[in-house]
Short mmCIF file of C-alpha atoms and ligand atoms in Angstrom, two decimals:
data_model
loop_
_atom_site.label_atom_id
_atom_site.label_comp_id
_atom_site.label_asym_id
_atom_site.label_seq_id
_atom_site.Cartn_x
_atom_site.Cartn_y
_atom_site.Cartn_z
CA MET A 1203 3.31 31.88 15.58
CA GLU A 1204 4.92 32.21 12.41
CA THR A 1205 5.04 28.79 10.64
CA SER A 1206 6.40 29.62 7.59
CA LYS A 1207 10.26 29.21 8.84
CA LEU A 1208 9.33 25.80 10.44
CA ARG A 1209 11.44 22.69 9.08
CA VAL A 1210 11.47 19.17 10.11
CA LYS A 1211 14.43 17.46 11.53
CA GLY A 1212 16.32 15.72 8.92
CA ALA A 1213 18.39 13.43 11.56
CA ARG A 1214 15.62 12.86 13.66
CA LEU A 1215 13.42 11.52 10.77
CA ARG A 1216 16.14 9.41 9.65
CA ALA A 1217 16.89 8.08 13.31
CA SER A 1218 13.43 7.05 13.29
CA LEU A 1219 13.50 5.23 10.34
CA GLU A 1220 16.85 3.54 11.05
CA GLN A 1221 15.39 2.14 14.23
CA MET A 1222 12.11 1.00 12.54
CA ALA A 1223 14.25 -0.65 9.95
CA GLN A 1224 15.99 -2.75 12.76
CA ILE A 1225 12.53 -4.50 13.31
CA GLY A 1226 12.37 -7.46 10.60
CA ALA A 1227 15.79 -5.97 9.47
CA THR A 1228 17.23 -8.66 6.47
CA PRO A 1229 20.67 -9.51 6.07
CA ALA A 1230 20.65 -7.76 2.67
CA GLY A 1231 19.52 -4.40 4.12
CA GLY A 1232 15.72 -5.01 3.62
CA VAL A 1233 12.94 -5.51 5.88
CA HIS A 1234 10.56 -8.22 6.35
CA ARG A 1235 7.80 -7.16 8.77
CA LEU A 1236 4.67 -8.77 6.91
CA ALA A 1237 1.12 -7.66 8.49
CA LEU A 1238 0.05 -8.55 11.70
CA SER A 1239 3.56 -10.78 12.37
CA ASP A 1240 5.26 -10.56 15.30
CA GLU A 1241 7.81 -7.66 14.03
CA ASP A 1242 4.48 -5.78 12.82
CA LYS A 1243 3.38 -5.80 16.46
CA GLN A 1244 6.77 -4.67 17.70
CA ALA A 1245 6.82 -1.85 15.13
CA ARG A 1246 3.40 -0.53 16.07
CA ASP A 1247 4.45 -0.68 20.02
CA LEU A 1248 7.01 1.62 19.05
CA PHE A 1249 5.00 3.80 16.98
CA VAL A 1250 2.37 4.06 19.86
CA ARG A 1251 5.05 4.85 22.41
CA TRP A 1252 6.32 7.86 20.07
CA LEU A 1253 2.87 9.10 19.57
CA LYS A 1254 2.18 9.11 23.32
CA GLU A 1255 5.73 10.92 24.01
CA ILE A 1256 4.05 14.01 21.50
CA ASP A 1257 0.77 13.84 23.47
CA LEU A 1258 -1.17 12.52 20.90
CA THR A 1259 -4.38 10.67 21.95
CA ALA A 1260 -3.93 7.00 20.49
CA THR A 1261 -6.44 4.79 19.42
CA VAL A 1262 -6.76 1.47 17.62
CA ASP A 1263 -9.68 0.31 15.94
CA GLU A 1264 -11.29 -2.95 15.00
CA MET A 1265 -9.49 -3.47 12.13
CA GLY A 1266 -5.90 -2.65 13.94
CA ASN A 1267 -5.50 0.95 12.30
CA ILE A 1268 -3.57 3.02 14.82
CA PHE A 1269 -4.88 7.04 14.79
CA GLY A 1270 -2.86 9.71 16.87
CA ARG A 1271 -4.96 12.68 17.29
CA ARG A 1272 -3.79 16.34 18.19
CA PRO A 1273 -6.80 18.52 18.99
CA GLY A 1274 -7.31 21.80 17.08
CA ARG A 1275 -8.21 25.32 18.19
CA ASN A 1276 -11.70 24.39 16.92
CA ASP A 1277 -11.70 20.99 17.88
CA GLN A 1278 -15.28 20.34 16.31
CA LEU A 1279 -14.02 20.67 12.90
CA PRO A 1280 -13.12 17.70 10.67
CA PRO A 1281 -9.77 16.83 11.03
CA VAL A 1282 -6.81 16.53 8.50
CA MET A 1283 -5.58 13.11 8.37
CA PHE A 1284 -2.12 11.87 7.14
CA GLY A 1285 0.41 8.69 7.33
CA SER A 1286 0.87 5.30 5.66
CA HIS A 1287 1.67 1.81 6.77
CA ILE A 1288 4.17 0.03 8.87
CA ASP A 1289 3.72 -3.43 6.92
CA SER A 1290 6.14 -4.64 4.33
CA HIS A 1291 6.30 -7.49 1.54
CA PRO A 1292 8.57 -10.45 2.14
CA LYS A 1293 12.29 -9.27 2.06
CA GLY A 1294 10.77 -5.77 0.91
CA GLY A 1295 12.46 -2.34 1.77
CA ARG A 1296 13.42 -0.07 4.29
CA PHE A 1297 10.94 3.00 3.21
CA ASP A 1298 7.62 1.80 1.63
CA GLY A 1299 5.21 2.74 3.82
CA ILE A 1300 7.14 3.60 6.74
CA LEU A 1301 8.79 6.67 5.46
CA GLY A 1302 5.14 8.02 5.38
CA VAL A 1303 4.35 7.22 8.85
CA MET A 1304 7.69 8.31 10.15
CA GLY A 1305 7.35 11.35 8.18
CA ALA A 1306 4.00 12.32 9.29
CA LEU A 1307 5.55 11.63 12.88
CA GLU A 1308 8.25 14.00 12.28
CA ALA A 1309 5.66 16.63 11.15
CA MET A 1310 3.84 16.02 14.44
CA ARG A 1311 6.87 16.29 16.29
CA THR A 1312 7.86 19.41 14.61
CA ILE A 1313 4.37 20.93 15.20
CA HIS A 1314 4.47 19.92 18.74
CA GLU A 1315 7.83 21.00 19.79
CA ASN A 1316 7.26 24.33 18.21
CA GLY A 1317 3.64 24.98 20.37
CA VAL A 1318 2.06 25.31 16.92
CA GLN A 1319 -1.91 25.40 17.35
CA THR A 1320 -3.76 24.66 13.98
CA GLU A 1321 -7.56 25.31 13.50
CA ARG A 1322 -8.59 21.98 12.90
CA PRO A 1323 -7.44 18.67 14.51
CA LEU A 1324 -4.42 16.38 13.24
CA VAL A 1325 -4.69 13.07 12.87
CA ILE A 1326 -1.82 10.54 12.02
CA VAL A 1327 -2.51 7.00 10.99
CA ASP A 1328 -0.96 3.62 10.48
CA TRP A 1329 -3.16 1.57 8.31
CA THR A 1330 -3.26 -2.23 8.65
CA ASN A 1331 -2.04 -4.67 6.11
CA GLU A 1332 -1.65 -2.08 3.21
CA GLU A 1333 0.49 -4.58 1.20
CA GLY A 1334 -1.70 -7.61 0.84
CA SER A 1335 0.98 -10.03 0.52
CA ARG A 1336 0.20 -12.02 3.51
CA PHE A 1337 -3.37 -11.68 3.47
CA ALA A 1338 -5.04 -10.25 0.11
CA PRO A 1339 -6.15 -7.83 -0.81
CA ALA A 1340 -4.07 -4.66 -0.24
CA MET A 1341 -5.11 -1.58 1.39
CA VAL A 1342 -7.85 -3.69 2.98
CA SER A 1343 -7.97 -1.79 6.45
CA SER A 1344 -8.56 1.49 4.69
CA GLY A 1345 -11.02 -0.10 2.39
CA VAL A 1346 -12.90 -0.91 5.57
CA TRP A 1347 -12.82 2.40 7.55
CA SER A 1348 -13.83 4.07 4.37
CA GLY A 1349 -16.98 1.90 3.84
CA ALA A 1350 -15.79 0.04 0.52
CA LEU A 1351 -14.95 -3.37 2.04
CA GLU A 1352 -16.61 -5.55 4.55
CA ARG A 1353 -15.13 -6.08 8.04
CA ASP A 1354 -16.02 -9.60 8.49
CA TRP A 1355 -14.80 -10.58 4.98
CA ALA A 1356 -11.66 -8.80 5.77
CA TYR A 1357 -11.16 -10.72 8.89
CA SER A 1358 -12.14 -14.02 7.23
CA ARG A 1359 -8.84 -13.50 4.71
CA THR A 1360 -6.56 -16.36 5.08
CA ASP A 1361 -2.63 -16.34 4.58
CA ILE A 1362 -1.01 -19.23 3.08
CA ASN A 1363 -0.75 -21.26 6.41
CA GLY A 1364 -4.37 -20.93 6.83
CA LYS A 1365 -4.26 -18.30 9.45
CA LYS A 1366 -6.96 -15.94 9.66
CA GLN A 1367 -6.24 -11.93 9.17
CA GLY A 1368 -9.14 -11.32 12.32
CA GLU A 1369 -7.46 -14.12 14.56
CA GLU A 1370 -3.85 -12.66 13.78
CA LEU A 1371 -5.33 -9.11 14.66
CA GLU A 1372 -6.33 -10.56 18.05
CA ARG A 1373 -3.25 -12.67 18.76
CA ILE A 1374 -0.85 -9.63 18.57
CA GLY A 1375 -3.25 -7.53 20.52
CA TYR A 1376 -4.18 -5.28 18.00
CA LYS A 1377 -8.15 -5.64 17.30
CA GLY A 1378 -8.83 -2.58 18.78
CA PRO A 1379 -12.45 -1.46 20.59
CA ALA A 1380 -12.93 1.52 18.04
CA PRO A 1381 -15.25 0.89 14.97
CA ALA A 1382 -13.64 0.72 12.04
CA LYS A 1383 -15.74 3.41 10.19
CA LYS A 1384 -14.99 6.65 8.80
CA TRP A 1385 -15.72 10.02 10.54
CA PRO A 1386 -15.94 13.43 8.68
CA THR A 1387 -12.52 14.09 7.48
CA HIS A 1388 -11.35 17.39 5.93
CA ALA A 1389 -8.65 16.17 3.96
CA TYR A 1390 -5.88 13.05 3.70
CA TYR A 1391 -2.26 13.42 2.67
CA GLU A 1392 -0.17 10.08 2.09
CA TYR A 1393 3.77 10.73 1.93
CA HIS A 1394 5.58 7.86 -0.14
CA ILE A 1395 8.67 6.88 -1.76
CA GLU A 1396 7.88 6.70 -5.68
CA GLN A 1397 8.70 3.29 -6.30
CA GLY A 1398 9.19 3.75 -9.93
CA PRO A 1399 12.13 5.69 -12.10
CA THR A 1400 10.41 8.95 -13.22
CA LEU A 1401 11.61 11.40 -10.56
CA GLU A 1402 15.18 9.97 -10.59
CA ARG A 1403 15.56 10.12 -14.48
CA LEU A 1404 14.04 13.71 -14.22
CA GLY A 1405 16.32 14.73 -11.45
CA LYS A 1406 13.09 16.03 -9.59
CA THR A 1407 13.02 15.93 -5.87
CA ILE A 1408 9.29 15.95 -5.34
CA GLY A 1409 6.47 14.14 -7.18
CA ALA A 1410 2.42 15.24 -7.10
CA PRO A 1411 0.56 12.45 -8.41
CA LYS A 1412 -2.85 13.36 -9.89
CA GLY A 1413 -4.02 9.96 -8.92
CA ILE A 1414 -3.88 6.17 -8.53
CA LEU A 1415 -4.10 3.34 -11.24
CA CYS A 1416 -6.98 1.01 -10.51
CA LEU A 1417 -6.06 -2.29 -9.08
CA HIS A 1418 -7.68 -5.63 -10.26
CA TRP A 1419 -6.55 -8.85 -8.28
CA TYR A 1420 -7.44 -12.41 -9.48
CA ASP A 1421 -6.92 -15.77 -8.27
CA VAL A 1422 -6.67 -18.56 -10.41
CA TYR A 1423 -6.61 -22.46 -9.46
CA LEU A 1424 -6.03 -25.19 -12.01
CA GLN A 1425 -6.52 -29.07 -11.73
CA GLY A 1426 -4.13 -31.36 -13.58
CA GLU A 1427 -3.41 -35.11 -13.01
CA ALA A 1428 -0.36 -36.08 -11.17
CA ASN A 1429 1.87 -39.07 -12.12
CA GLN A 1430 5.16 -40.51 -12.22
CA VAL A 1431 7.14 -38.39 -14.73
CA GLY A 1432 9.36 -41.42 -15.83
CA PRO A 1433 6.92 -43.93 -17.10
CA THR A 1434 3.89 -41.34 -18.49
CA PRO A 1435 4.39 -40.41 -21.93
CA MET A 1436 4.09 -36.71 -22.81
CA GLU A 1437 1.06 -37.41 -24.89
CA GLY A 1438 -2.04 -37.27 -22.84
CA ARG A 1439 -0.64 -35.55 -19.67
CA HIS A 1440 -2.78 -32.91 -17.76
CA ASP A 1441 0.29 -30.83 -16.41
CA ALA A 1442 -1.34 -28.04 -14.46
CA LEU A 1443 2.23 -26.28 -14.31
CA CYS A 1444 2.70 -26.26 -18.16
CA ALA A 1445 -1.37 -24.97 -18.45
CA ALA A 1446 -0.01 -22.28 -15.95
CA ALA A 1447 3.10 -21.41 -18.15
CA GLU A 1448 0.73 -20.84 -20.75
CA MET A 1449 -1.34 -18.59 -19.12
CA ILE A 1450 1.36 -16.46 -17.42
CA LEU A 1451 2.80 -15.80 -20.79
CA ALA A 1452 -0.46 -14.56 -22.26
CA ALA A 1453 -0.92 -12.24 -19.41
CA ASN A 1454 2.65 -10.72 -19.99
CA THR A 1455 1.29 -10.02 -23.51
CA LEU A 1456 -1.85 -8.77 -22.64
CA PRO A 1457 -1.02 -5.03 -22.41
CA ASP A 1458 0.57 -5.22 -25.96
CA ARG A 1459 -2.55 -6.52 -27.35
CA MET A 1460 -4.76 -4.18 -25.48
CA LYS A 1461 -2.42 -1.73 -27.26
CA GLY A 1462 -0.98 -0.25 -23.63
CA ASN A 1463 -2.39 1.93 -20.83
CA MET A 1464 -2.06 -1.02 -18.70
CA VAL A 1465 0.31 -3.30 -16.92
CA ALA A 1466 -0.40 -7.13 -15.91
CA THR A 1467 1.63 -9.25 -13.58
CA VAL A 1468 1.73 -13.02 -12.43
CA GLY A 1469 3.71 -12.61 -9.42
CA GLU A 1470 2.76 -15.47 -7.09
CA ILE A 1471 2.50 -18.86 -7.57
CA GLN A 1472 2.05 -22.25 -5.88
CA ASN A 1473 2.75 -25.58 -7.52
CA GLY A 1474 1.85 -28.84 -6.20
CA PRO A 1475 2.82 -31.82 -5.18
CA ASN A 1476 6.03 -29.22 -6.23
CA SER A 1477 8.35 -32.47 -6.47
CA ARG A 1478 10.74 -32.90 -9.53
CA ASN A 1479 9.53 -36.12 -10.55
CA ILE A 1480 5.67 -35.91 -10.53
CA ILE A 1481 3.56 -34.27 -12.98
CA PRO A 1482 2.08 -31.10 -11.17
CA ASP A 1483 -1.43 -31.35 -10.44
CA LYS A 1484 -2.27 -28.47 -8.13
CA VAL A 1485 -1.32 -24.92 -9.35
CA HIS A 1486 -2.55 -21.74 -7.98
CA PHE A 1487 -1.33 -18.31 -9.13
CA THR A 1488 -2.34 -14.54 -8.95
CA VAL A 1489 -2.91 -12.08 -11.76
CA ASP A 1490 -2.81 -8.38 -11.10
CA ILE A 1491 -4.08 -5.71 -13.54
CA ARG A 1492 -3.58 -1.91 -13.61
CA SER A 1493 -5.03 1.14 -15.56
CA TRP A 1494 -5.82 4.63 -15.07
CA ASP A 1495 -8.98 3.36 -17.29
CA ASP A 1496 -11.06 0.83 -15.12
CA SER A 1497 -12.99 -0.31 -18.15
CA HIS A 1498 -9.97 -0.74 -20.12
CA ALA A 1499 -8.57 -3.30 -17.34
CA ILE A 1500 -12.02 -4.81 -17.14
CA THR A 1501 -11.70 -5.41 -21.01
CA ALA A 1502 -8.41 -6.85 -20.91
CA TRP A 1503 -9.26 -9.26 -18.05
CA GLU A 1504 -12.26 -10.45 -20.17
CA LEU A 1505 -10.02 -11.43 -22.85
CA LEU A 1506 -7.36 -12.85 -20.55
CA LYS A 1507 -10.15 -14.94 -18.97
CA LYS A 1508 -10.96 -16.51 -22.65
CA ASP A 1509 -7.39 -17.31 -22.83
CA PHE A 1510 -7.35 -19.22 -19.63
CA LYS A 1511 -10.37 -21.13 -20.25
CA GLU A 1512 -9.21 -21.95 -23.62
CA ILE A 1513 -5.69 -23.40 -22.29
CA ALA A 1514 -7.50 -25.13 -19.64
CA ALA A 1515 -9.90 -26.61 -22.14
CA ARG A 1516 -6.91 -27.82 -24.39
CA ARG A 1517 -4.89 -29.44 -21.66
CA GLY A 1518 -7.48 -30.82 -19.54
CA THR A 1519 -6.63 -28.83 -16.68
CA PRO A 1520 -10.15 -27.68 -14.89
CA ILE A 1521 -9.83 -24.05 -14.10
CA ARG A 1522 -11.32 -22.26 -11.21
CA ILE A 1523 -11.04 -18.06 -11.38
CA GLU A 1524 -11.87 -15.77 -8.26
CA GLU A 1525 -12.26 -12.31 -9.03
CA THR A 1526 -10.65 -11.51 -5.70
CA TRP A 1527 -10.87 -7.75 -5.59
CA ARG A 1528 -11.09 -4.40 -7.78
CA CYS A 1529 -10.04 -1.04 -6.23
CA PRO A 1530 -11.23 1.58 -8.86
CA HIS A 1531 -8.92 4.40 -10.13
CA ALA A 1532 -8.22 7.26 -7.94
CA PRO A 1533 -8.37 10.74 -9.44
CA PHE A 1534 -7.43 13.07 -6.51
CA ASN A 1535 -8.65 16.41 -5.56
CA GLU A 1536 -7.20 19.07 -7.94
CA LYS A 1537 -6.88 21.75 -5.01
CA LEU A 1538 -4.62 19.58 -2.95
CA VAL A 1539 -2.64 18.22 -5.70
CA GLN A 1540 -2.13 22.05 -6.58
CA ARG A 1541 -0.98 22.56 -3.07
CA VAL A 1542 1.74 20.09 -3.28
CA LEU A 1543 3.18 21.23 -6.30
CA ASP A 1544 2.70 24.84 -4.68
CA THR A 1545 4.25 24.22 -1.35
CA ALA A 1546 7.26 22.15 -2.81
CA GLN A 1547 8.03 25.08 -5.29
CA GLN A 1548 7.80 27.47 -2.22
CA LEU A 1549 10.07 25.45 -0.21
CA GLY A 1550 12.54 25.50 -3.09
CA TYR A 1551 12.34 22.00 -4.23
CA SER A 1552 11.86 20.73 -7.73
CA VAL A 1553 8.73 19.11 -8.32
CA HIS A 1554 6.83 16.80 -11.26
CA PRO A 1555 3.37 16.31 -11.74
CA MET A 1556 2.82 12.28 -12.40
CA VAL A 1557 0.44 9.28 -11.81
CA SER A 1558 1.01 6.64 -8.98
CA GLY A 1559 1.27 3.07 -10.56
CA ALA A 1560 1.49 1.66 -7.14
CA GLY A 1561 -1.63 1.30 -4.84
CA HIS A 1562 -1.80 3.17 -1.75
CA ASP A 1563 -4.21 3.92 1.28
CA ALA A 1564 -4.82 7.26 -0.45
CA SER A 1565 -7.05 5.11 -3.13
CA TYR A 1566 -9.76 4.53 -0.39
CA MET A 1567 -9.21 8.02 1.37
CA ASN A 1568 -10.18 9.36 -1.96
CA GLN A 1569 -13.45 8.12 -1.43
CA VAL A 1570 -13.72 9.74 1.73
CA CYS A 1571 -12.28 13.21 1.54
CA ALA A 1572 -10.24 15.46 -0.68
CA THR A 1573 -6.84 13.72 -1.03
CA ALA A 1574 -3.48 13.94 -2.53
CA MET A 1575 0.00 12.50 -2.12
CA ILE A 1576 3.74 13.50 -1.94
CA PHE A 1577 6.07 11.39 -3.62
CA VAL A 1578 10.31 11.43 -3.29
CA PRO A 1579 12.88 9.43 -5.76
CA SER A 1580 13.53 6.00 -5.47
CA ILE A 1581 17.05 5.05 -6.26
CA GLY A 1582 17.29 3.08 -9.27
CA GLY A 1583 13.75 2.99 -9.34
CA ARG A 1584 13.54 0.03 -7.24
CA SER A 1585 10.92 -1.05 -4.50
CA HIS A 1586 9.63 -4.01 -3.05
CA VAL A 1587 12.87 -5.04 -2.92
CA GLU A 1588 15.53 -5.25 -0.14
CA VAL A 1589 17.86 -2.79 -2.48
CA GLU A 1590 15.01 -0.18 -2.02
CA ASN A 1591 16.40 3.33 -1.14
CA THR A 1592 15.92 6.69 -1.11
CA THR A 1593 18.47 9.53 0.13
CA TRP A 1594 17.95 11.22 3.40
CA GLU A 1595 17.87 14.60 1.87
CA ASP A 1596 15.04 13.52 -0.33
CA CYS A 1597 13.02 11.95 2.95
CA GLU A 1598 13.73 15.11 4.78
CA ALA A 1599 12.44 17.32 2.03
CA GLY A 1600 9.18 15.18 1.61
CA ALA A 1601 8.70 15.64 5.25
CA ASN A 1602 8.81 19.39 4.96
CA VAL A 1603 6.32 19.45 1.79
CA LEU A 1604 4.04 17.51 4.14
CA LEU A 1605 4.20 19.31 7.03
CA HIS A 1606 3.58 22.57 5.27
CA CYS A 1607 0.59 21.12 3.51
CA LEU A 1608 -0.38 19.90 6.68
CA LEU A 1609 -0.47 23.49 8.28
CA THR A 1610 -2.08 24.94 5.19
CA THR A 1611 -4.84 22.62 5.26
CA ALA A 1612 -5.40 22.40 8.66
CA ASN A 1613 -5.85 26.05 9.07
CA GLU A 1614 -8.45 26.10 6.26
CA ARG A 1615 -11.96 26.86 7.42
C1 GLV B 3093 1.38 -1.92 -3.13
O1 GLV B 3093 1.84 -1.73 -2.76
C2 GLV B 3093 1.18 -2.06 -4.52
O2 GLV B 3093 1.12 -3.25 -4.85
O3 GLV B 3093 1.23 -1.04 -5.37
MN1 MN B 3094 3.42 1.44 0.45
MN1 MN B 3095 4.25 -1.54 -1.27
#
């Protein structure tokens, strides 16, 4: 059939997003749907039901990744894969991740109801625990699937309450039987909100990232000496929180000291015993460093680590550092990126080439096959927060770009 006129149904995409947004809805309009929580399970169950409604073969692998497969005319050919994630941050937004899954589903529904037969199979995917906020690191299950991370290490990762990722997978009934192991794949597309201000500022509808920055995560543990705050003089204290405060500011000034081309953030901290009248003796905090240049990020970390050790020694707060995770920067397949640019233009949408500062499962998929992403604007450039928002028109536009990228790519020999 003539497929160039096909378009997704924006109203149906909106309805699916709104229904998903009810699962873990927060009073301030966001979503709290942490990986492998009861809310994650509920959203997964709904997703699987929707896959089956359009005759997709649903499988779950041992990392809980959910795949929905539609056969191709030549079913032996490696498939085109596309999707994103269902989990959210604590008090996160209604679009991060889920737009890429519901947009992908909407493209599949459109293909299904129009009886379109593609040459290659199509596989929609929901990757488990993309955010990494409950169990570090992020993108862990595409990491295992691609062969970059080890399954048993992933299972052993614990949340703040000591729950293990593997056990939580089992608890919610999503430790599936299929091996989490890559298969030959022709191409991967991920549709996502931009999560930054660029598209909105430029008044563009579609972003075509040329790739994703590297992501390096570190965990820092400080040991101080707890004591009564009143009688203990200021001199001679070993205050772990004060040491952390100096370290956090050292991280904040790191990009300037490195002359840019990177960002550095401390986003999470635990302070113990966390009482107003006890000198803190146990602090844990995280460091996130990102750059397009992996070696620049590592040089920056070496400098910061030196700062941390100097501060810890001066304040008498022994330090332990874990180099938790490094995901290299991911330069996407140029042909596929160009296809996103061309497809957007053919559909009449304005488009802008850019770089992704946010991490995505597309990083690990880029190690498996030709990969590209499709971005739509984030209102006010806000993301990972409850006010995260994107217009319904833009949601629909991105899904149309995805649909037509899929049709072209799935008919490639
Ligand atoms: C993933 O959401 C990230 O932190 O970029
Ligand atoms: Mn995301
Ligand atoms: Mn995110």
